[in-house]
């Protein structure tokens, strides 16, 4: 990799962090704020309703003891429902609650207000989104030890 290519990747990572820091939480008093770890867990549960606790813990990069603590906190605040897995009485399935969906809507409304007018071209937005999705999928595949080329097919 050339120095120019490396510098471009460094800037990309730096900008991802910087933009993420600029996305502030909603100020609506009904919004239930979450820590970055809780956001990671909720994001996975929203994208995979009915997921197992183990899959959510792995996706959030948390050991089971830490994940259990985070999950209990989210449950206590009414953001996650644990339902006994009908196929495995010892397992549970995790679902976002109605409050969690409302929380997500507060976030999306806030993101709309924050980002509106910065990039108006839908094609540019889709290109950036596709690139970030690919980066996320490749990083997950690498963490799991899979061939990143194989993850592109999914």
PDB file of C-alpha atoms in Angstrom:
ATOM      1  CA  UNK A   1       0.000   0.000   0.000  1.00  0.00           C
ATOM      2  CA  UNK A   2       1.366   3.390  -0.932  1.00  0.00           C
ATOM      3  CA  UNK A   3       1.745   6.246   1.530  1.00  0.00           C
ATOM      4  CA  UNK A   4      -1.010   8.114  -0.314  1.00  0.00           C
ATOM      5  CA  UNK A   5      -3.405   5.146   0.002  1.00  0.00           C
ATOM      6  CA  UNK A   6      -2.535   4.722   3.689  1.00  0.00           C
ATOM      7  CA  UNK A   7      -3.069   8.435   4.329  1.00  0.00           C
ATOM      8  CA  UNK A   8      -6.478   8.208   2.661  1.00  0.00           C
ATOM      9  CA  UNK A   9      -7.489   5.295   4.908  1.00  0.00           C
ATOM     10  CA  UNK A  10      -6.222   7.142   7.984  1.00  0.00           C
ATOM     11  CA  UNK A  11      -8.307  10.167   7.037  1.00  0.00           C
ATOM     12  CA  UNK A  12     -11.357   7.952   6.418  1.00  0.00           C
ATOM     13  CA  UNK A  13     -11.111   6.390   9.903  1.00  0.00           C
ATOM     14  CA  UNK A  14     -10.506   9.810  11.464  1.00  0.00           C
ATOM     15  CA  UNK A  15     -13.539  11.283   9.694  1.00  0.00           C
ATOM     16  CA  UNK A  16     -15.775   8.356  10.728  1.00  0.00           C
ATOM     17  CA  UNK A  17     -14.899   9.048  14.367  1.00  0.00           C
ATOM     18  CA  UNK A  18     -15.271  12.815  13.959  1.00  0.00           C
ATOM     19  CA  UNK A  19     -18.671  12.630  12.254  1.00  0.00           C
ATOM     20  CA  UNK A  20     -19.912  10.139  14.854  1.00  0.00           C
ATOM     21  CA  UNK A  21     -18.976  12.576  17.625  1.00  0.00           C
ATOM     22  CA  UNK A  22     -21.014  15.321  15.943  1.00  0.00           C
ATOM     23  CA  UNK A  23     -24.217  13.250  16.030  1.00  0.00           C
ATOM     24  CA  UNK A  24     -25.505  14.395  19.392  1.00  0.00           C
ATOM     25  CA  UNK A  25     -28.400  12.687  21.195  1.00  0.00           C
ATOM     26  CA  UNK A  26     -31.904  14.118  20.923  1.00  0.00           C
ATOM     27  CA  UNK A  27     -32.913  16.706  23.497  1.00  0.00           C
ATOM     28  CA  UNK A  28     -36.514  15.474  23.738  1.00  0.00           C
ATOM     29  CA  UNK A  29     -37.148  14.615  27.418  1.00  0.00           C
ATOM     30  CA  UNK A  30     -38.904  11.385  26.353  1.00  0.00           C
ATOM     31  CA  UNK A  31     -35.719  10.109  24.710  1.00  0.00           C
ATOM     32  CA  UNK A  32     -33.997   7.376  26.721  1.00  0.00           C
ATOM     33  CA  UNK A  33     -30.256   8.072  26.369  1.00  0.00           C
ATOM     34  CA  UNK A  34     -27.910   5.117  25.905  1.00  0.00           C
ATOM     35  CA  UNK A  35     -24.190   4.599  26.307  1.00  0.00           C
ATOM     36  CA  UNK A  36     -22.155   3.738  23.187  1.00  0.00           C
ATOM     37  CA  UNK A  37     -22.151   0.064  24.240  1.00  0.00           C
ATOM     38  CA  UNK A  38     -25.927   0.102  24.748  1.00  0.00           C
ATOM     39  CA  UNK A  39     -26.327   1.733  21.334  1.00  0.00           C
ATOM     40  CA  UNK A  40     -24.285  -1.071  19.780  1.00  0.00           C
ATOM     41  CA  UNK A  41     -26.473  -3.712  21.455  1.00  0.00           C
ATOM     42  CA  UNK A  42     -29.726  -1.943  20.543  1.00  0.00           C
ATOM     43  CA  UNK A  43     -28.580  -1.462  16.958  1.00  0.00           C
ATOM     44  CA  UNK A  44     -28.025  -5.209  16.619  1.00  0.00           C
ATOM     45  CA  UNK A  45     -31.344  -6.098  18.268  1.00  0.00           C
ATOM     46  CA  UNK A  46     -33.204  -3.622  16.027  1.00  0.00           C
ATOM     47  CA  UNK A  47     -31.555  -5.128  12.939  1.00  0.00           C
ATOM     48  CA  UNK A  48     -32.087  -8.723  14.171  1.00  0.00           C
ATOM     49  CA  UNK A  49     -35.293  -8.898  16.273  1.00  0.00           C
ATOM     50  CA  UNK A  50     -35.591 -12.285  17.962  1.00  0.00           C
ATOM     51  CA  UNK A  51     -31.823 -12.719  18.083  1.00  0.00           C
ATOM     52  CA  UNK A  52     -30.142 -14.763  20.769  1.00  0.00           C
ATOM     53  CA  UNK A  53     -28.274 -13.109  23.605  1.00  0.00           C
ATOM     54  CA  UNK A  54     -25.110 -14.858  22.444  1.00  0.00           C
ATOM     55  CA  UNK A  55     -25.343 -13.445  18.907  1.00  0.00           C
ATOM     56  CA  UNK A  56     -26.020  -9.945  20.235  1.00  0.00           C
ATOM     57  CA  UNK A  57     -23.084 -10.193  22.661  1.00  0.00           C
ATOM     58  CA  UNK A  58     -20.752 -11.313  19.871  1.00  0.00           C
ATOM     59  CA  UNK A  59     -21.946  -8.520  17.585  1.00  0.00           C
ATOM     60  CA  UNK A  60     -21.375  -5.942  20.332  1.00  0.00           C
ATOM     61  CA  UNK A  61     -17.914  -7.436  21.045  1.00  0.00           C
ATOM     62  CA  UNK A  62     -18.829  -8.020  24.689  1.00  0.00           C
ATOM     63  CA  UNK A  63     -17.982 -10.963  26.939  1.00  0.00           C
ATOM     64  CA  UNK A  64     -21.137 -12.639  28.255  1.00  0.00           C
ATOM     65  CA  UNK A  65     -20.767 -11.212  31.789  1.00  0.00           C
ATOM     66  CA  UNK A  66     -20.571  -7.629  30.516  1.00  0.00           C
ATOM     67  CA  UNK A  67     -23.334  -8.248  27.998  1.00  0.00           C
ATOM     68  CA  UNK A  68     -25.620  -9.614  30.724  1.00  0.00           C
ATOM     69  CA  UNK A  69     -25.135  -6.425  32.742  1.00  0.00           C
ATOM     70  CA  UNK A  70     -25.858  -4.223  29.714  1.00  0.00           C
ATOM     71  CA  UNK A  71     -28.904  -6.313  28.800  1.00  0.00           C
ATOM     72  CA  UNK A  72     -30.311  -6.115  32.338  1.00  0.00           C
ATOM     73  CA  UNK A  73     -29.976  -2.327  32.220  1.00  0.00           C
ATOM     74  CA  UNK A  74     -31.737  -2.102  28.852  1.00  0.00           C
ATOM     75  CA  UNK A  75     -34.491  -4.391  30.121  1.00  0.00           C
ATOM     76  CA  UNK A  76     -34.911  -2.402  33.328  1.00  0.00           C
ATOM     77  CA  UNK A  77     -35.343   0.777  31.274  1.00  0.00           C
ATOM     78  CA  UNK A  78     -37.973  -0.897  29.105  1.00  0.00           C
ATOM     79  CA  UNK A  79     -35.973  -1.037  25.853  1.00  0.00           C
ATOM     80  CA  UNK A  80     -35.585  -4.817  25.440  1.00  0.00           C
ATOM     81  CA  UNK A  81     -37.907  -7.770  25.986  1.00  0.00           C
ATOM     82  CA  UNK A  82     -36.485 -11.220  26.693  1.00  0.00           C
ATOM     83  CA  UNK A  83     -38.749 -13.997  25.450  1.00  0.00           C
ATOM     84  CA  UNK A  84     -38.067 -17.668  26.165  1.00  0.00           C
ATOM     85  CA  UNK A  85     -37.025 -19.377  22.944  1.00  0.00           C
ATOM     86  CA  UNK A  86     -39.794 -21.806  21.950  1.00  0.00           C
ATOM     87  CA  UNK A  87     -37.184 -24.144  20.462  1.00  0.00           C
ATOM     88  CA  UNK A  88     -34.866 -24.059  23.476  1.00  0.00           C
ATOM     89  CA  UNK A  89     -36.341 -23.476  26.933  1.00  0.00           C
ATOM     90  CA  UNK A  90     -32.930 -22.401  28.252  1.00  0.00           C
ATOM     91  CA  UNK A  91     -32.440 -19.821  25.512  1.00  0.00           C
ATOM     92  CA  UNK A  92     -33.982 -16.398  25.113  1.00  0.00           C
ATOM     93  CA  UNK A  93     -34.852 -14.264  22.137  1.00  0.00           C
ATOM     94  CA  UNK A  94     -34.329 -10.517  22.346  1.00  0.00           C
ATOM     95  CA  UNK A  95     -36.793  -8.018  20.928  1.00  0.00           C
ATOM     96  CA  UNK A  96     -36.881  -4.227  20.921  1.00  0.00           C
ATOM     97  CA  UNK A  97     -39.872  -2.874  22.834  1.00  0.00           C
ATOM     98  CA  UNK A  98     -42.295  -0.224  21.661  1.00  0.00           C
ATOM     99  CA  UNK A  99     -40.280   2.244  23.766  1.00  0.00           C
ATOM    100  CA  UNK A 100     -37.140   1.177  21.883  1.00  0.00           C
ATOM    101  CA  UNK A 101     -38.849   1.814  18.545  1.00  0.00           C
ATOM    102  CA  UNK A 102     -39.931   5.252  19.788  1.00  0.00           C
ATOM    103  CA  UNK A 103     -36.364   5.916  20.947  1.00  0.00           C
ATOM    104  CA  UNK A 104     -35.078   4.963  17.503  1.00  0.00           C
ATOM    105  CA  UNK A 105     -37.588   7.352  15.929  1.00  0.00           C
ATOM    106  CA  UNK A 106     -36.324  10.184  18.180  1.00  0.00           C
ATOM    107  CA  UNK A 107     -32.797   9.388  16.976  1.00  0.00           C
ATOM    108  CA  UNK A 108     -33.829   9.313  13.324  1.00  0.00           C
ATOM    109  CA  UNK A 109     -35.727  12.602  13.635  1.00  0.00           C
ATOM    110  CA  UNK A 110     -32.665  14.125  15.278  1.00  0.00           C
ATOM    111  CA  UNK A 111     -30.385  12.784  12.534  1.00  0.00           C
ATOM    112  CA  UNK A 112     -32.748  14.221   9.905  1.00  0.00           C
ATOM    113  CA  UNK A 113     -32.469  17.674  11.483  1.00  0.00           C
ATOM    114  CA  UNK A 114     -28.715  17.382  12.006  1.00  0.00           C
ATOM    115  CA  UNK A 115     -27.786  16.113   8.541  1.00  0.00           C
ATOM    116  CA  UNK A 116     -30.435  17.752   6.341  1.00  0.00           C
ATOM    117  CA  UNK A 117     -28.938  20.073   3.752  1.00  0.00           C
ATOM    118  CA  UNK A 118     -25.345  18.893   4.113  1.00  0.00           C
ATOM    119  CA  UNK A 119     -25.488  16.421   1.224  1.00  0.00           C
ATOM    120  CA  UNK A 120     -28.616  16.667  -0.903  1.00  0.00           C
ATOM    121  CA  UNK A 121     -27.754  14.329  -3.783  1.00  0.00           C
ATOM    122  CA  UNK A 122     -29.410  10.915  -3.200  1.00  0.00           C
ATOM    123  CA  UNK A 123     -26.790   9.169  -5.368  1.00  0.00           C
ATOM    124  CA  UNK A 124     -23.965  10.574  -3.234  1.00  0.00           C
ATOM    125  CA  UNK A 125     -25.742   9.525  -0.050  1.00  0.00           C
ATOM    126  CA  UNK A 126     -26.255   5.996  -1.414  1.00  0.00           C
ATOM    127  CA  UNK A 127     -22.593   5.763  -2.475  1.00  0.00           C
ATOM    128  CA  UNK A 128     -21.406   6.809   0.988  1.00  0.00           C
ATOM    129  CA  UNK A 129     -23.872   4.431   2.680  1.00  0.00           C
ATOM    130  CA  UNK A 130     -22.848   1.523   0.433  1.00  0.00           C
ATOM    131  CA  UNK A 131     -19.180   2.201   1.133  1.00  0.00           C
ATOM    132  CA  UNK A 132     -19.723   2.331   4.901  1.00  0.00           C
ATOM    133  CA  UNK A 133     -21.833  -0.871   4.799  1.00  0.00           C
ATOM    134  CA  UNK A 134     -19.037  -2.616   2.907  1.00  0.00           C
ATOM    135  CA  UNK A 135     -16.457  -1.409   5.427  1.00  0.00           C
ATOM    136  CA  UNK A 136     -18.635  -2.668   8.299  1.00  0.00           C
ATOM    137  CA  UNK A 137     -19.188  -6.081   6.676  1.00  0.00           C
ATOM    138  CA  UNK A 138     -15.499  -6.486   5.819  1.00  0.00           C
ATOM    139  CA  UNK A 139     -14.416  -5.577   9.361  1.00  0.00           C
ATOM    140  CA  UNK A 140     -16.898  -8.065  10.834  1.00  0.00           C
ATOM    141  CA  UNK A 141     -15.674 -10.780   8.462  1.00  0.00           C
ATOM    142  CA  UNK A 142     -12.044 -10.086   9.370  1.00  0.00           C
ATOM    143  CA  UNK A 143     -12.832 -10.174  13.088  1.00  0.00           C
ATOM    144  CA  UNK A 144     -14.490 -13.560  12.626  1.00  0.00           C
ATOM    145  CA  UNK A 145     -11.544 -14.823  10.606  1.00  0.00           C
ATOM    146  CA  UNK A 146     -13.546 -15.174   7.409  1.00  0.00           C
ATOM    147  CA  UNK A 147     -12.246 -14.322   3.983  1.00  0.00           C
ATOM    148  CA  UNK A 148     -13.482 -10.750   3.336  1.00  0.00           C
ATOM    149  CA  UNK A 149     -14.107 -11.711  -0.300  1.00  0.00           C
ATOM    150  CA  UNK A 150     -16.680 -14.305   0.862  1.00  0.00           C
ATOM    151  CA  UNK A 151     -18.617 -11.685   2.864  1.00  0.00           C
ATOM    152  CA  UNK A 152     -19.355  -9.628  -0.260  1.00  0.00           C
ATOM    153  CA  UNK A 153     -21.776 -12.256  -1.517  1.00  0.00           C
ATOM    154  CA  UNK A 154     -24.043 -11.846   1.531  1.00  0.00           C
TER     155      UNK A 154
END
